[in-house]
């Protein structure tokens, strides 16, 4: 089950990403999928944000961005 702290963290991350467009989160895989206009581009699990980054040559990379809940504005 997802804790209140994890739900609040996911909500705060989504709020911060609104500058890119309509960003939403959906509960899945024991964490939250992060979507921009319906396209999943990230996953929040254990208070870590994982972003999928695609290089112009077509190779995919996964980047982990660790932001502690206490460091969020």
N, CA, C and O atoms as a MOPAC input file, in Angstrom:
PM7 MOZYME 1SCF
protein

 N      0.83200 1    -1.18700 1     0.00000 1
 C      0.00000 1     0.00000 1     0.00000 1
 C      0.87800 1     1.25300 1     0.00000 1
 O      1.98300 1     1.25600 1     0.54300 1
 N      0.37300 1     2.28900 1    -0.60500 1
 C      1.09200 1     3.55600 1    -0.69200 1
 C      0.78400 1     4.38200 1     0.55700 1
 O     -0.37200 1     4.50900 1     0.95900 1
 N      1.81900 1     4.93500 1     1.15400 1
 C      1.64300 1     5.74400 1     2.35500 1
 C      1.17800 1     7.15900 1     1.99200 1
 O      1.27200 1     7.59200 1     0.84400 1
 N      0.68100 1     7.85000 1     2.99600 1
 C      0.26800 1     9.24900 1     2.81700 1
 C      1.47300 1    10.07700 1     2.38000 1
 O      1.34700 1    10.94800 1     1.52000 1
 N      2.63700 1     9.81100 1     2.96400 1
 C      3.85500 1    10.54500 1     2.60300 1
 C      4.19300 1    10.36600 1     1.12500 1
 O      4.56700 1    11.32700 1     0.45300 1
 N      4.06200 1     9.13100 1     0.61400 1
 C      4.35100 1     8.87400 1    -0.79300 1
 C      3.34700 1     9.57700 1    -1.70300 1
 O      3.72200 1    10.10500 1    -2.75000 1
 N      2.08100 1     9.58500 1    -1.31100 1
 C      1.05400 1    10.28700 1    -2.10800 1
 C      1.33300 1    11.79300 1    -2.13600 1
 O      1.21200 1    12.43200 1    -3.18100 1
 N      1.70300 1    12.34900 1    -0.99000 1
 C      2.00800 1    13.77800 1    -0.93500 1
 C      3.24000 1    14.11300 1    -1.76900 1
 O      3.27000 1    15.14000 1    -2.44600 1
 N      4.25900 1    13.24900 1    -1.72300 1
 C      5.47100 1    13.45000 1    -2.51500 1
 C      5.12600 1    13.44100 1    -4.00600 1
 O      5.56000 1    14.32000 1    -4.75100 1
 N      4.35000 1    12.45300 1    -4.43700 1
 C      3.96400 1    12.37100 1    -5.84800 1
 C      3.16900 1    13.60800 1    -6.26200 1
 O      3.37800 1    14.14600 1    -7.34900 1
 N      2.27000 1    14.05300 1    -5.40900 1
 C      1.48900 1    15.25000 1    -5.71600 1
 C      2.35600 1    16.48200 1    -5.84800 1
 O      2.13100 1    17.31600 1    -6.72400 1
 N      3.34000 1    16.59800 1    -4.98500 1
 C      4.24100 1    17.76800 1    -5.03600 1
 C      5.08800 1    17.74600 1    -6.30600 1
 O      5.27600 1    18.78200 1    -6.94400 1
 N      5.59900 1    16.57100 1    -6.67800 1
 C      6.38600 1    16.44900 1    -7.91500 1
 C      5.52100 1    16.83700 1    -9.11300 1
 O      5.96900 1    17.58500 1    -9.98300 1
 N      4.29800 1    16.33900 1    -9.16400 1
 C      3.39000 1    16.67600 1   -10.27100 1
 C      3.14000 1    18.18100 1   -10.30700 1
 O      3.13900 1    18.77900 1   -11.38200 1
 N      2.93200 1    18.79000 1    -9.15900 1
 C      2.73900 1    20.24300 1    -9.11200 1
 C      3.93900 1    20.98500 1    -9.69900 1
 O      3.77500 1    21.94100 1   -10.45600 1
 N      5.13300 1    20.54300 1    -9.34700 1
 C      6.34900 1    21.20500 1    -9.83400 1
 C      6.54400 1    21.03600 1   -11.33800 1
 O      7.15800 1    21.88800 1   -11.98100 1
 N      6.02600 1    19.94300 1   -11.90700 1
 C      6.20600 1    19.67400 1   -13.33400 1
 C      5.13700 1    20.31900 1   -14.21400 1
 O      5.19900 1    20.19400 1   -15.43700 1
 N      4.15800 1    21.00500 1   -13.62200 1
 C      3.08400 1    21.62100 1   -14.40000 1
 C      3.58900 1    22.66600 1   -15.38800 1
 O      2.89000 1    22.98700 1   -16.34900 1
 N      4.77900 1    23.19800 1   -15.17400 1
 C      5.32200 1    24.19000 1   -16.10900 1
 C      5.58200 1    23.59200 1   -17.49200 1
 O      5.76000 1    24.33400 1   -18.45700 1
 N      5.60600 1    22.26200 1   -17.60200 1
 C      5.83400 1    21.59700 1   -18.88800 1
 C      4.53700 1    21.31300 1   -19.62800 1
 O      4.56900 1    20.98200 1   -20.81300 1
 N      3.40400 1    21.43400 1   -18.96100 1
 C      2.11700 1    21.12900 1   -19.55700 1
 C      1.26700 1    20.35900 1   -18.56100 1
 O      1.53300 1    20.37200 1   -17.35900 1
 N      0.25100 1    19.69200 1   -19.06800 1
 C     -0.66000 1    18.94100 1   -18.21600 1
 C      0.01700 1    17.64800 1   -17.74600 1
 O      0.04600 1    16.65400 1   -18.47000 1
 N      0.55700 1    17.67600 1   -16.53100 1
 C      1.23000 1    16.51500 1   -15.94200 1
 C      0.30600 1    15.91000 1   -14.90600 1
 O     -0.26300 1    16.61600 1   -14.07500 1
 N      0.16100 1    14.58600 1   -14.96300 1
 C     -0.69000 1    13.85600 1   -14.03200 1
 C      0.06200 1    12.63500 1   -13.52200 1
 O      1.01300 1    12.17400 1   -14.15300 1
 N     -0.37000 1    12.11500 1   -12.38000 1
 C      0.18400 1    10.84900 1   -11.89500 1
 C     -0.95000 1     9.85100 1   -11.75100 1
 O     -2.09300 1    10.21600 1   -11.47300 1
 N     -0.61000 1     8.58000 1   -11.94700 1
 C     -1.57100 1     7.49400 1   -11.78000 1
 C     -0.89500 1     6.39700 1   -10.97800 1
 O      0.25400 1     6.04300 1   -11.24100 1
 N     -1.61400 1     5.85900 1    -9.99600 1
 C     -1.08100 1     4.77800 1    -9.18700 1
 C     -0.88000 1     3.54000 1   -10.05300 1
 O     -1.80000 1     3.09800 1   -10.74000 1
 N      0.33300 1     2.98100 1   -10.01400 1
 C      0.63200 1     1.75800 1   -10.77000 1
 C      1.96100 1     1.17300 1   -10.31000 1
 O      2.82900 1     1.90800 1    -9.83900 1
 N      2.12600 1    -0.10500 1   -10.43800 1
 C      3.37700 1    -0.79900 1   -10.15900 1
 C      3.90300 1    -0.54900 1    -8.74500 1
 O      5.11600 1    -0.58000 1    -8.53600 1
 N      3.03700 1    -0.30600 1    -7.78300 1
 C      3.48900 1    -0.01700 1    -6.43100 1
 C      4.02900 1     1.39000 1    -6.27400 1
 O      4.59300 1     1.72900 1    -5.23400 1
 N      3.86200 1     2.21100 1    -7.30300 1
 C      4.31500 1     3.60400 1    -7.27100 1
 C      3.34500 1     4.43000 1    -8.09200 1
 O      2.14900 1     4.13800 1    -8.13200 1
 N      3.85300 1     5.44900 1    -8.74000 1
 C      3.02200 1     6.32100 1    -9.55700 1
 C      3.65900 1     6.51400 1   -10.92400 1
 O      4.84600 1     6.82600 1   -11.01800 1
 N      2.87800 1     6.33200 1   -11.98400 1
 C      3.32600 1     6.70400 1   -13.31100 1
 C      3.14500 1     8.20200 1   -13.46200 1
 O      2.17700 1     8.76600 1   -12.95300 1
 N      4.06900 1     8.85000 1   -14.15800 1
 C      3.98900 1    10.30000 1   -14.38500 1
 C      3.77200 1    10.51600 1   -15.87800 1
 O      4.54700 1    10.03700 1   -16.70700 1
 N      2.71700 1    11.23700 1   -16.20500 1
 C      2.28200 1    11.40700 1   -17.59100 1
 C      2.23800 1    12.87600 1   -17.98200 1
 O      1.82700 1    13.73200 1   -17.19900 1
 N      2.66800 1    13.15100 1   -19.20800 1
 C      2.53100 1    14.48000 1   -19.79600 1
 C      1.60400 1    14.34200 1   -20.98700 1
 O      1.94200 1    13.69500 1   -21.97800 1
 N      0.43300 1    14.95400 1   -20.88400 1
 C     -0.58000 1    14.90100 1   -21.94000 1
 C     -0.83600 1    13.46300 1   -22.38600 1
 O     -0.94800 1    13.18100 1   -23.57900 1
 N     -0.92700 1    12.55800 1   -21.40700 1
 C     -1.27000 1    11.16600 1   -21.67400 1
 C     -0.10400 1    10.24400 1   -21.95700 1
 O     -0.30000 1     9.03100 1   -22.02800 1
 N      1.09600 1    10.76400 1   -22.12200 1
 C      2.26600 1     9.94400 1   -22.43100 1
 C      3.11500 1     9.76300 1   -21.17300 1
 O      3.56000 1    10.74100 1   -20.57200 1
 N      3.33600 1     8.50300 1   -20.78000 1
 C      4.12800 1     8.23600 1   -19.57800 1
 C      5.59600 1     8.52700 1   -19.85300 1
 O      6.17600 1     8.01400 1   -20.81000 1
 N      6.19100 1     9.36300 1   -18.99300 1
 C      7.60300 1     9.69300 1   -19.14900 1
 C      8.39200 1     9.47900 1   -17.86200 1
 O      9.60700 1     9.67400 1   -17.83700 1
 N      7.71900 1     9.08600 1   -16.81500 1
 C      8.42400 1     8.89900 1   -15.55300 1
 C      7.67300 1     7.98400 1   -14.60900 1
 O      6.50800 1     7.64800 1   -14.82400 1
 N      8.37000 1     7.59200 1   -13.56200 1
 C      7.80900 1     6.72900 1   -12.53500 1
 C      8.32000 1     7.22300 1   -11.19200 1
 O      9.50900 1     7.50300 1   -11.03800 1
 N      7.42500 1     7.33000 1   -10.22500 1
 C      7.82000 1     7.67800 1    -8.86400 1
 C      7.68100 1     6.41800 1    -8.02700 1
 O      6.59900 1     5.83900 1    -7.93500 1
 N      8.78300 1     5.99700 1    -7.41600 1
 C      8.79200 1     4.81700 1    -6.54700 1
 C      9.74000 1     5.08300 1    -5.38800 1
 O     10.86400 1     5.54400 1    -5.58700 1
 N      9.28100 1     4.79000 1    -4.18300 1
 C     10.10400 1     4.97600 1    -2.98500 1
 C     10.67800 1     6.38500 1    -2.88900 1
 O     11.84800 1     6.56700 1    -2.55500 1
 N      9.84700 1     7.37500 1    -3.18500 1
 C     10.24800 1     8.78600 1    -3.14500 1
 C     11.45100 1     9.09200 1    -4.03300 1
 O     12.30400 1     9.90800 1    -3.68400 1
 N     11.50400 1     8.43300 1    -5.17600 1
 C     12.48400 1     8.74300 1    -6.22200 1
 C     11.73000 1     8.89800 1    -7.52900 1
 O     10.80600 1     8.13800 1    -7.81900 1
 N     12.12700 1     9.88500 1    -8.31400 1
 C     11.52900 1    10.12600 1    -9.62000 1
 C     12.46600 1     9.57900 1   -10.67900 1
 O     13.61900 1    10.00000 1   -10.77400 1
 N     11.97000 1     8.63600 1   -11.48000 1
 C     12.74300 1     8.06800 1   -12.58300 1
 C     12.19100 1     8.63100 1   -13.88100 1
 O     10.99300 1     8.52600 1   -14.14500 1
 N     13.05200 1     9.22600 1   -14.69100 1
 C     12.64000 1     9.81800 1   -15.95800 1
 C     13.18800 1     9.01100 1   -17.12200 1
 O     14.33600 1     8.56600 1   -17.09100 1
 N     12.36900 1     8.82200 1   -18.14500 1
 C     12.84500 1     8.17100 1   -19.36200 1
 C     13.32300 1     9.26200 1   -20.30900 1
 O     12.57000 1    10.17800 1   -20.63900 1
 N     14.55300 1     9.16600 1   -20.73800 1
 C     15.15800 1    10.13700 1   -21.63400 1
 C     15.57200 1     9.39300 1   -22.89700 1
 O     16.22600 1     8.35300 1   -22.81900 1
 N     15.19800 1     9.91400 1   -24.05100 1
 C     15.55700 1     9.27500 1   -25.31500 1
 C     16.56800 1    10.15100 1   -26.03300 1
 O     16.31700 1    11.32700 1   -26.29700 1
 N     17.70200 1     9.56600 1   -26.34200 1
 C     18.76100 1    10.26300 1   -27.06800 1
 C     18.34200 1    10.40700 1   -28.52400 1
 O     17.59700 1     9.56800 1   -29.03200 1
 N     18.79800 1    11.44300 1   -29.20100 1
 C     18.41600 1    11.68800 1   -30.60000 1
 C     18.75100 1    10.51600 1   -31.51300 1
 O     18.09600 1    10.33700 1   -32.54000 1
 N     19.74500 1     9.72400 1   -31.17100 1
 C     20.10600 1     8.58800 1   -32.01800 1
 C     19.16000 1     7.41200 1   -31.82500 1
 O     19.28600 1     6.40100 1   -32.51600 1
 N     18.20900 1     7.52800 1   -30.89200 1
 C     17.22500 1     6.47400 1   -30.70500 1
 C     17.48000 1     5.60900 1   -29.49000 1
 O     16.60800 1     4.83600 1   -29.09500 1
 N     18.65300 1     5.71700 1   -28.88600 1
 C     18.92700 1     4.92600 1   -27.68800 1
 C     18.19300 1     5.50500 1   -26.50200 1
 O     18.11400 1     6.72400 1   -26.35000 1
 N     17.66000 1     4.64600 1   -25.66500 1
 C     16.91900 1     5.11900 1   -24.49600 1
 C     17.76900 1     5.05200 1   -23.24400 1
 O     18.59900 1     4.15600 1   -23.09200 1
 N     17.56300 1     5.98000 1   -22.37100 1
 C     18.25200 1     6.03000 1   -21.08800 1
 C     17.20400 1     6.22400 1   -20.00400 1
 O     16.16200 1     6.83500 1   -20.24000 1
 N     17.47700 1     5.71300 1   -18.84200 1
 C     16.61500 1     5.98100 1   -17.69300 1
 C     17.45200 1     6.73500 1   -16.68000 1
 O     18.53600 1     6.28500 1   -16.30900 1
 N     16.96200 1     7.86500 1   -16.23500 1
 C     17.65200 1     8.72300 1   -15.30400 1
 C     16.88200 1     8.73400 1   -13.99200 1
 O     15.66700 1     8.92600 1   -13.97900 1
 N     17.58400 1     8.53000 1   -12.90200 1
 C     16.94700 1     8.60600 1   -11.59800 1
 C     17.23500 1     9.96800 1   -10.99600 1
 O     18.39200 1    10.36100 1   -10.84600 1
 N     16.19600 1    10.66900 1   -10.66000 1
 C     16.32000 1    11.97100 1   -10.02400 1
 C     15.80700 1    11.81100 1    -8.60200 1
 O     14.60900 1    11.63200 1    -8.38000 1
 N     16.70900 1    11.87600 1    -7.65400 1
 C     16.32200 1    11.68700 1    -6.26000 1
 C     16.13600 1    13.04800 1    -5.61500 1
 O     17.08200 1    13.82700 1    -5.49600 1
 N     14.92500 1    13.32300 1    -5.20600 1
 C     14.60100 1    14.57900 1    -4.54000 1
 C     13.92500 1    14.20800 1    -3.22900 1
 O     12.83000 1    13.64500 1    -3.22100 1
 N     14.58000 1    14.52500 1    -2.13000 1
 C     13.99000 1    14.18000 1    -0.84400 1
 C     12.78600 1    15.07400 1    -0.57500 1
 O     12.78800 1    16.24800 1    -0.94700 1
 N     11.75700 1    14.52700 1     0.06900 1
 C     10.56500 1    15.32500 1     0.34700 1
 C     10.88100 1    16.60500 1     1.11700 1
 O     10.20800 1    17.61800 1     0.92800 1
 N     11.87700 1    16.57500 1     1.96700 1
 C     12.21500 1    17.76200 1     2.76200 1
 C     12.87800 1    18.86100 1     1.93300 1
 O     12.93400 1    20.00900 1     2.37400 1
 N     13.38000 1    18.53300 1     0.74300 1
 C     14.04800 1    19.54800 1    -0.07900 1
 C     13.10000 1    20.21000 1    -1.07900 1
 O     13.50200 1    21.12600 1    -1.79600 1
 N     11.85100 1    19.75600 1    -1.13400 1
 C     10.89600 1    20.36500 1    -2.06100 1
 C     10.43600 1    21.71700 1    -1.54300 1
 O     10.25200 1    21.90400 1    -0.34100 1
 N     10.25000 1    22.66600 1    -2.47000 1
 C      9.78300 1    23.99800 1    -2.03900 1
 C      8.35500 1    23.96100 1    -1.53200 1
 O      7.81400 1    24.99300 1    -1.13500 1

